[in-house]
Short mmCIF file of C-alpha atoms and ligand atoms in Angstrom, two decimals:
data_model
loop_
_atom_site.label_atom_id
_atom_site.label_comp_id
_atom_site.label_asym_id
_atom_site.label_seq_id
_atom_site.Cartn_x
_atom_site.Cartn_y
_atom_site.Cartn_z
CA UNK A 25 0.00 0.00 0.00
CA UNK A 26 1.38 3.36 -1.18
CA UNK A 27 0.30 7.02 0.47
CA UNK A 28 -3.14 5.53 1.29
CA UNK A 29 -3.91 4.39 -1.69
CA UNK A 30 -4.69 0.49 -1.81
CA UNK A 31 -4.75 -2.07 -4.45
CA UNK A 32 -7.89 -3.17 -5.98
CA UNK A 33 -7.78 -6.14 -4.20
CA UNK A 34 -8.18 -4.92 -0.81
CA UNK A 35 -11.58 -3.45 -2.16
CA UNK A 36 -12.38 -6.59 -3.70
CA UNK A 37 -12.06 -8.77 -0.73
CA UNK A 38 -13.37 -5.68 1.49
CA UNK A 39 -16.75 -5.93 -0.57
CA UNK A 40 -16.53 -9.42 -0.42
CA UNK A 41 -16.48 -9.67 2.98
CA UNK A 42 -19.37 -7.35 3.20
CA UNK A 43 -21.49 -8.95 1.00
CA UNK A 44 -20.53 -12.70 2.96
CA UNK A 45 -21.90 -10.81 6.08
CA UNK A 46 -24.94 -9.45 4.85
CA UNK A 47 -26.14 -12.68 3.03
CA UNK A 48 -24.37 -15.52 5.66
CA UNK A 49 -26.67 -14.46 8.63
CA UNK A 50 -27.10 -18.05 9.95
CA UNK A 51 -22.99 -18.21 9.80
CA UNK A 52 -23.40 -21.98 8.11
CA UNK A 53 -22.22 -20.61 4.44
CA UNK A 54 -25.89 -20.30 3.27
CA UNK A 55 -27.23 -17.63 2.12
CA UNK A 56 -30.25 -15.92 3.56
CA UNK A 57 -34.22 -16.03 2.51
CA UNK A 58 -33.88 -12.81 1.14
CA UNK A 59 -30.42 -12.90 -0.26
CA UNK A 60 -30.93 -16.05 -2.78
CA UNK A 61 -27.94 -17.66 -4.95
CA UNK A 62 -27.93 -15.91 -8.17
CA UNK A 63 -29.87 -18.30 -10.83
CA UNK A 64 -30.94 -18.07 -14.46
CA UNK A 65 -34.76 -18.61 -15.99
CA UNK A 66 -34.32 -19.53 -19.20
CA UNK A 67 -37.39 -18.51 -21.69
CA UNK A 68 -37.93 -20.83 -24.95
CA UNK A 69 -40.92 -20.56 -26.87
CA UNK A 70 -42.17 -19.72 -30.20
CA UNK A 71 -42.34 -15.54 -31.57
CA UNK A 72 -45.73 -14.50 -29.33
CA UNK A 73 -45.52 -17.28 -27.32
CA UNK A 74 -45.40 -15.14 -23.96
CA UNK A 75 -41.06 -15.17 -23.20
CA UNK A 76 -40.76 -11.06 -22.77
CA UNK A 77 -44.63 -11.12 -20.81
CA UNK A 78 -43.60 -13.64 -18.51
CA UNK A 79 -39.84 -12.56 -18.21
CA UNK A 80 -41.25 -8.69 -17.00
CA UNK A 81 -43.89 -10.37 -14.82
CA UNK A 82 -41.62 -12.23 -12.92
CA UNK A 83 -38.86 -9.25 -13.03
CA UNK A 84 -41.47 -7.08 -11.29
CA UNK A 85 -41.87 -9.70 -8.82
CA UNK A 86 -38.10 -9.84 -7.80
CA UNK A 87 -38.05 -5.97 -8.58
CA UNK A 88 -40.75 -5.70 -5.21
CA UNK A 89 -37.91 -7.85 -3.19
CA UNK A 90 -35.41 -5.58 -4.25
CA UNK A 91 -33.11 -8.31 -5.87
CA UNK A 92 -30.72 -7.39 -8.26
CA UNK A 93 -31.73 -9.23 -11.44
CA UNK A 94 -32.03 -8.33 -15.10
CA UNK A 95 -34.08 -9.13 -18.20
CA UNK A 96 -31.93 -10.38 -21.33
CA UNK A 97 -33.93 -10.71 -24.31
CA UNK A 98 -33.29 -11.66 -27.73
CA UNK A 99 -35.00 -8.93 -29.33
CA UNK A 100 -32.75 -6.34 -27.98
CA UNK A 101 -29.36 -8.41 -27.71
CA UNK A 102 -29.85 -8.87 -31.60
CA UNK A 103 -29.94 -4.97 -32.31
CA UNK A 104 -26.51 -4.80 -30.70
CA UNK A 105 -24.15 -7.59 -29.44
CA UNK A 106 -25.76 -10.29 -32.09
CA UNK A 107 -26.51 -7.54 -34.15
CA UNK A 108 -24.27 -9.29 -37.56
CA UNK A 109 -26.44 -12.41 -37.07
CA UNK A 110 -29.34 -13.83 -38.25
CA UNK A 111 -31.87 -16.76 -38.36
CA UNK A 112 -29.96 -19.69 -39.41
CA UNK A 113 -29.41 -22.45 -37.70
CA UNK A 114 -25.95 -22.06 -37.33
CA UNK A 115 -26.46 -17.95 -36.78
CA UNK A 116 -29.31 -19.09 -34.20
CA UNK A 117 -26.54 -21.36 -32.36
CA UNK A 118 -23.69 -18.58 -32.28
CA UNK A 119 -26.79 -16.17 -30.98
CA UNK A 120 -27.20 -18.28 -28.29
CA UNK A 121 -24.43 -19.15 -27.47
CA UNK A 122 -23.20 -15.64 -27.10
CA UNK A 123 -26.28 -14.91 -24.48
CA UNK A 124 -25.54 -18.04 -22.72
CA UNK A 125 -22.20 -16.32 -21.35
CA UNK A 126 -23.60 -12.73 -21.02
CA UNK A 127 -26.18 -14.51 -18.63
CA UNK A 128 -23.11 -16.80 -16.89
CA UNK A 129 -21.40 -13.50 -16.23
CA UNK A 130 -24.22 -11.84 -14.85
CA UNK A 131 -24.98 -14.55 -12.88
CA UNK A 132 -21.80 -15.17 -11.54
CA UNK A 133 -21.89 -11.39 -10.68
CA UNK A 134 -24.24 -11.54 -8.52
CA UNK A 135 -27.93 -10.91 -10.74
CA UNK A 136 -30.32 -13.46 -11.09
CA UNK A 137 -30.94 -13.44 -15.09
CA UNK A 138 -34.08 -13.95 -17.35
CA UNK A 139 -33.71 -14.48 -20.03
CA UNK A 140 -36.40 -14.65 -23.15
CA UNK A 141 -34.91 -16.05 -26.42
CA UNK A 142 -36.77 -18.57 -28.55
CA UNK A 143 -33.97 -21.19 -28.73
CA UNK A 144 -35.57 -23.67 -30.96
CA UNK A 145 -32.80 -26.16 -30.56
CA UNK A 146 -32.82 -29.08 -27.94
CA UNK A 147 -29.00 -29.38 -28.50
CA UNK A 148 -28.70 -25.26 -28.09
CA UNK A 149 -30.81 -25.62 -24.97
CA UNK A 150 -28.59 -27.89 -23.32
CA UNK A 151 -25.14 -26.01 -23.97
CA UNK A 152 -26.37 -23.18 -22.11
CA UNK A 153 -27.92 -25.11 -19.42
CA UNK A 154 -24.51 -27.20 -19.25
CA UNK A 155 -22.79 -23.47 -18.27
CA UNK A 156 -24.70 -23.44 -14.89
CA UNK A 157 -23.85 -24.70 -11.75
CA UNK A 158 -26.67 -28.10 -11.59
CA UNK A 159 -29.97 -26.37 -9.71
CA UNK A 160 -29.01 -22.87 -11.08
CA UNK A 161 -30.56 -22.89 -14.65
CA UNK A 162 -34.62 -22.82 -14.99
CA UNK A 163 -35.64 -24.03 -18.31
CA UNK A 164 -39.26 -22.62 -18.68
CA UNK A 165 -41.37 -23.40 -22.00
CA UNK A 166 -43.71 -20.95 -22.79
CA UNK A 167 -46.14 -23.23 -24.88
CA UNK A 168 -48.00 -22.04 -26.95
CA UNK A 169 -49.42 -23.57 -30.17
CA UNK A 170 -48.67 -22.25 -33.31
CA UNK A 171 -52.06 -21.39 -34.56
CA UNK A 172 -52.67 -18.77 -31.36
CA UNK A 173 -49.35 -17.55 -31.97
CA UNK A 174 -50.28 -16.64 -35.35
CA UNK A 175 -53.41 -15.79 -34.07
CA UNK A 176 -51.80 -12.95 -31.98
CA UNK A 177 -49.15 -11.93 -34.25
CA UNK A 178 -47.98 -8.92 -31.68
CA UNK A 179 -45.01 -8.12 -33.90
CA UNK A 180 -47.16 -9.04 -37.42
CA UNK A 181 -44.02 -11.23 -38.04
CA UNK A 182 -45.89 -14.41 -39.29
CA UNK A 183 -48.24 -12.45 -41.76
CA UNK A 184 -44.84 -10.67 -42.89
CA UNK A 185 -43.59 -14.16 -43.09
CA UNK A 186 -46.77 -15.45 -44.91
CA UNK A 187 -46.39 -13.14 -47.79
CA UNK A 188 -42.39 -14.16 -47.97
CA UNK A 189 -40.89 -10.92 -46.09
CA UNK A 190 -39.77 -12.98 -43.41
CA UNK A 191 -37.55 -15.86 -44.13
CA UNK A 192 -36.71 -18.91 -41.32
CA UNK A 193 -39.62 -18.08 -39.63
CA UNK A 194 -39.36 -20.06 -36.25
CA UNK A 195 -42.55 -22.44 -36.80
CA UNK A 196 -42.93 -21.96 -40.44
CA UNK A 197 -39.53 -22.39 -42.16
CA UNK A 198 -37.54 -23.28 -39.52
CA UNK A 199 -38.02 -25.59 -36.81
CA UNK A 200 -39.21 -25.24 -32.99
CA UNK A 201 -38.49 -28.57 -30.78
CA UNK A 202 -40.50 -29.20 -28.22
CA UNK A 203 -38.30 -29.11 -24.93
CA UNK A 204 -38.21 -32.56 -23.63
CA UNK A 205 -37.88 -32.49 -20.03
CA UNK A 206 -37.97 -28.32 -19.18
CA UNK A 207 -38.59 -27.32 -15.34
CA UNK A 208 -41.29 -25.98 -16.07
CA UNK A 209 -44.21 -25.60 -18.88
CA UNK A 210 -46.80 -22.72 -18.84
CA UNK A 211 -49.51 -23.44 -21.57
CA UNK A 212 -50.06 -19.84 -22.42
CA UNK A 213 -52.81 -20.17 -24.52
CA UNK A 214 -54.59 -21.47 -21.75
CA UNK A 215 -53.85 -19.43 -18.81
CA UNK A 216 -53.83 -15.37 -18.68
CA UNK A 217 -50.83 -13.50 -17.80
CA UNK A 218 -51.50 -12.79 -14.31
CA UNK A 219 -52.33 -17.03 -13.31
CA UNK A 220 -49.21 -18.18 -15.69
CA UNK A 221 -46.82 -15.31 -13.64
CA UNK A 222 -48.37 -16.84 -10.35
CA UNK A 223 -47.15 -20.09 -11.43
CA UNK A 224 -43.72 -19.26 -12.42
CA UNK A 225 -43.38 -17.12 -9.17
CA UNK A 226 -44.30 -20.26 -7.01
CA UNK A 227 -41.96 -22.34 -8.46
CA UNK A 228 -38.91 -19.57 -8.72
CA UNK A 229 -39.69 -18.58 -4.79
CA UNK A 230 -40.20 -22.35 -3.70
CA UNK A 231 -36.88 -23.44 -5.41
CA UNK A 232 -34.74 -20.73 -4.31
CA UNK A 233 -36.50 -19.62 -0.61
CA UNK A 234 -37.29 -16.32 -1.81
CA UNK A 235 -39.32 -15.01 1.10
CA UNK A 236 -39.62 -17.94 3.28
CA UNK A 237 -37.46 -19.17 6.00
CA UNK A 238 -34.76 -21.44 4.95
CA UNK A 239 -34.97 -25.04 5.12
CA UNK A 240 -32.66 -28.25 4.21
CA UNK A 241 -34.32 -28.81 1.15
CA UNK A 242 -33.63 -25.65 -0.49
CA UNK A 243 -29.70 -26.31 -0.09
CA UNK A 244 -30.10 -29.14 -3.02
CA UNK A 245 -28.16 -28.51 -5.74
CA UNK A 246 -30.22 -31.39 -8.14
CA UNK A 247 -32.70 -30.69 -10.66
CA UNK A 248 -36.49 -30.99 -9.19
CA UNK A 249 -38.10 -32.53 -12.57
CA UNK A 250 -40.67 -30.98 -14.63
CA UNK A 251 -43.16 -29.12 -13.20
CA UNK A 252 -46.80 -30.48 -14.18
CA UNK A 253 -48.92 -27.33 -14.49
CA UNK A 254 -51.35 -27.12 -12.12
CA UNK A 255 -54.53 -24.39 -11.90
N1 PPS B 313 -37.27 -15.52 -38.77
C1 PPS B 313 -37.52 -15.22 -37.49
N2 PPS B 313 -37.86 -16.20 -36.64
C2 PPS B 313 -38.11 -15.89 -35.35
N3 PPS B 313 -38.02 -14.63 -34.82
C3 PPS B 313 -37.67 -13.63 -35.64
C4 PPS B 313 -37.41 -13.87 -37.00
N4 PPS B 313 -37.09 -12.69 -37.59
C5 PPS B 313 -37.14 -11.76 -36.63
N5 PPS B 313 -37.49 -12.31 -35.46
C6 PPS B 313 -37.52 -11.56 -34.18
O1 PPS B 313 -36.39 -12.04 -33.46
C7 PPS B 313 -36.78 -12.46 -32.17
C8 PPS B 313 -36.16 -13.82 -31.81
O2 PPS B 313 -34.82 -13.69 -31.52
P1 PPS B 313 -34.09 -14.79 -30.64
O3 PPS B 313 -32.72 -14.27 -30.41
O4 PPS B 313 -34.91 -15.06 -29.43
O5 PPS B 313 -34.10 -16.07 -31.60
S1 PPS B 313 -33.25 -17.41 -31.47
O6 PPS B 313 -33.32 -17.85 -30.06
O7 PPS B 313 -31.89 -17.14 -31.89
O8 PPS B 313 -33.90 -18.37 -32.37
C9 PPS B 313 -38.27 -12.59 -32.17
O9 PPS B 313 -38.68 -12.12 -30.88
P2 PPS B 313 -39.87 -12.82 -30.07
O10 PPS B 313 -41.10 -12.53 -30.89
O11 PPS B 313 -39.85 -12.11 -28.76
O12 PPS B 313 -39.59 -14.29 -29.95
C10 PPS B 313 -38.74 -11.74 -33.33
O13 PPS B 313 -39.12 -10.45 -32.88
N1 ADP B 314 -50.50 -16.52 -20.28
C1 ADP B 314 -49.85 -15.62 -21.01
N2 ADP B 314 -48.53 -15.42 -20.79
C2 ADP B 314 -47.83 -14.54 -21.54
N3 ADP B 314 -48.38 -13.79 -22.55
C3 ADP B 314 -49.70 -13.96 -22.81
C4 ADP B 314 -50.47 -14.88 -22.06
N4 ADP B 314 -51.75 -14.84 -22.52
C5 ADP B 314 -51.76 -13.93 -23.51
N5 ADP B 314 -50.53 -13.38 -23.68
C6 ADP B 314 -50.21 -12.34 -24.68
O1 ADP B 314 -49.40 -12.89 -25.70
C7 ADP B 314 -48.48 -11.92 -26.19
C8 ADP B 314 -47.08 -12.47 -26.03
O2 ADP B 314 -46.13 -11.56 -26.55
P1 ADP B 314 -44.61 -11.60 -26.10
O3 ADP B 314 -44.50 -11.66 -24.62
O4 ADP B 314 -43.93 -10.47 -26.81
O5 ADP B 314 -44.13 -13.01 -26.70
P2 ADP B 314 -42.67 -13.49 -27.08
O6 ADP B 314 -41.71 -12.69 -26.24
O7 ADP B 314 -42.65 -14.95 -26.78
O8 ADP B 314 -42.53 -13.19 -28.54
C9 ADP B 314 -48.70 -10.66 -25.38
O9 ADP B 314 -49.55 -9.80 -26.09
C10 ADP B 314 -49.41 -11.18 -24.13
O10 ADP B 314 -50.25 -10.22 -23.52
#
């Protein structure tokens, strides 16, 4: 240390410490009710499916705890960071791919991450989930048949599509794989916003003791199986 002035380090570990004392009440190297381990919901769905609605539902939800999280969607990483790619299947891979380890390094920061991209591919699904820490990755599938997709249209990408302005449509020229064994499935054409955010909240608080007192089973680090929706 020179004239007062010390190396990052010492801030580093400083903040560290800080943060270890804040979220370590119980002493036992757990972290708090309030405090959870950082995790990632993953979004995968077809265009209209529900990924951004459900992503900002739960976001406000986390946003009324106060816990640092953040919303990574595909619309808006693809008019910047994937900005040279497009809707191949190799371009779709390399997309991924590339949000996989923005939402890694935000979650090893600290954030919990949502993240809403349509990620058609089994095989793409499981590299990203194979970047997490087993327990830490939430593989949601916002399904929703094709036809009420359509039906919606919020973007009036399929009837751009339709008429040939859209090529590799995800559903209509390019192909959407049904996740075999997510954490959870939301059917949104059957439940509204508000019952299908309810749902994903349970599971998301349940999993990771967000507001509830802390008990043994929270601590395991293996995968709890699909969800079956329930009303
Ligand atoms: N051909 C084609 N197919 C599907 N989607 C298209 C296409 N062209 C543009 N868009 C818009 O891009 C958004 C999907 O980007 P993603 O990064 O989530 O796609 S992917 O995961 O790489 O497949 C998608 O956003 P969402 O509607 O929110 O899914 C569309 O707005
Ligand atoms: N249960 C539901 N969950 C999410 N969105 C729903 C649901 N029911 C109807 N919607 C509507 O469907 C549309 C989904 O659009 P959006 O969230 O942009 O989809 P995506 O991000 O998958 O393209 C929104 O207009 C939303 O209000």
């Amino acid at each position: 240390m020179v004239d007062g002035v010390r190396p990052v380090w010492y801030h580093t570990r400083k903040r560290a410490d800080a943060v270890r004392r804040f979220s370590d009440r119980r002493g036992d190297g757990m972290f708090t009710a309030t405090t959870p381990r950082p995790f990632v919901v993953w979004f995968t769905g077809l265009s209209g499916g529900g990924k951004s609605t459900l992503a900002h539902g739960l976001s406000q939800r986390l946003q009324a705890r106060g816990l640092a999280h953040t919303v990574l969607d595909g619309d808006v990483l693809r008019t910047g960071l994937c900005a040279d790619l497009g809707f191949s299947v190799a371009d779709r891979h390399e997309n991924i791919r590339r949000a996989g380890h923005v939402a890694k390094i935000l979650v090893d920061a600290g954030l919990i991450v949502l993240a809403a991209f349509i990620t058609p591919l089994e095989g793409d699904r499981r590299m990203v989930r194979e970047l997490f820490a087993p327990g830490q990755f939430v593989e949601v599938h916002v399904d929703c048949p094709l036809a009420v997709c359509q039906r919606r249209d919020p973007k009036l990408l399929y009837q751009k599509a339709r008429a040939g302005l859209v090529p590799a449509m995800t559903g209509l020229a390019s192909p959407y794989e049904r996740p075999k064994q997510p954490e959870l499935r939301i059917p949104t054409d059957q439940w509204d916003v508000e019952t299908s955010v309810a749902y994903l909240w349970e599971f998301v608080a349940t999993r990771y003791a967000i507001g509830t007192t802390p008990s043994p089973a929270r601590n395991s680090e293996g995968r709890d199986g699909v969800s079956t929706p329930r009303r």
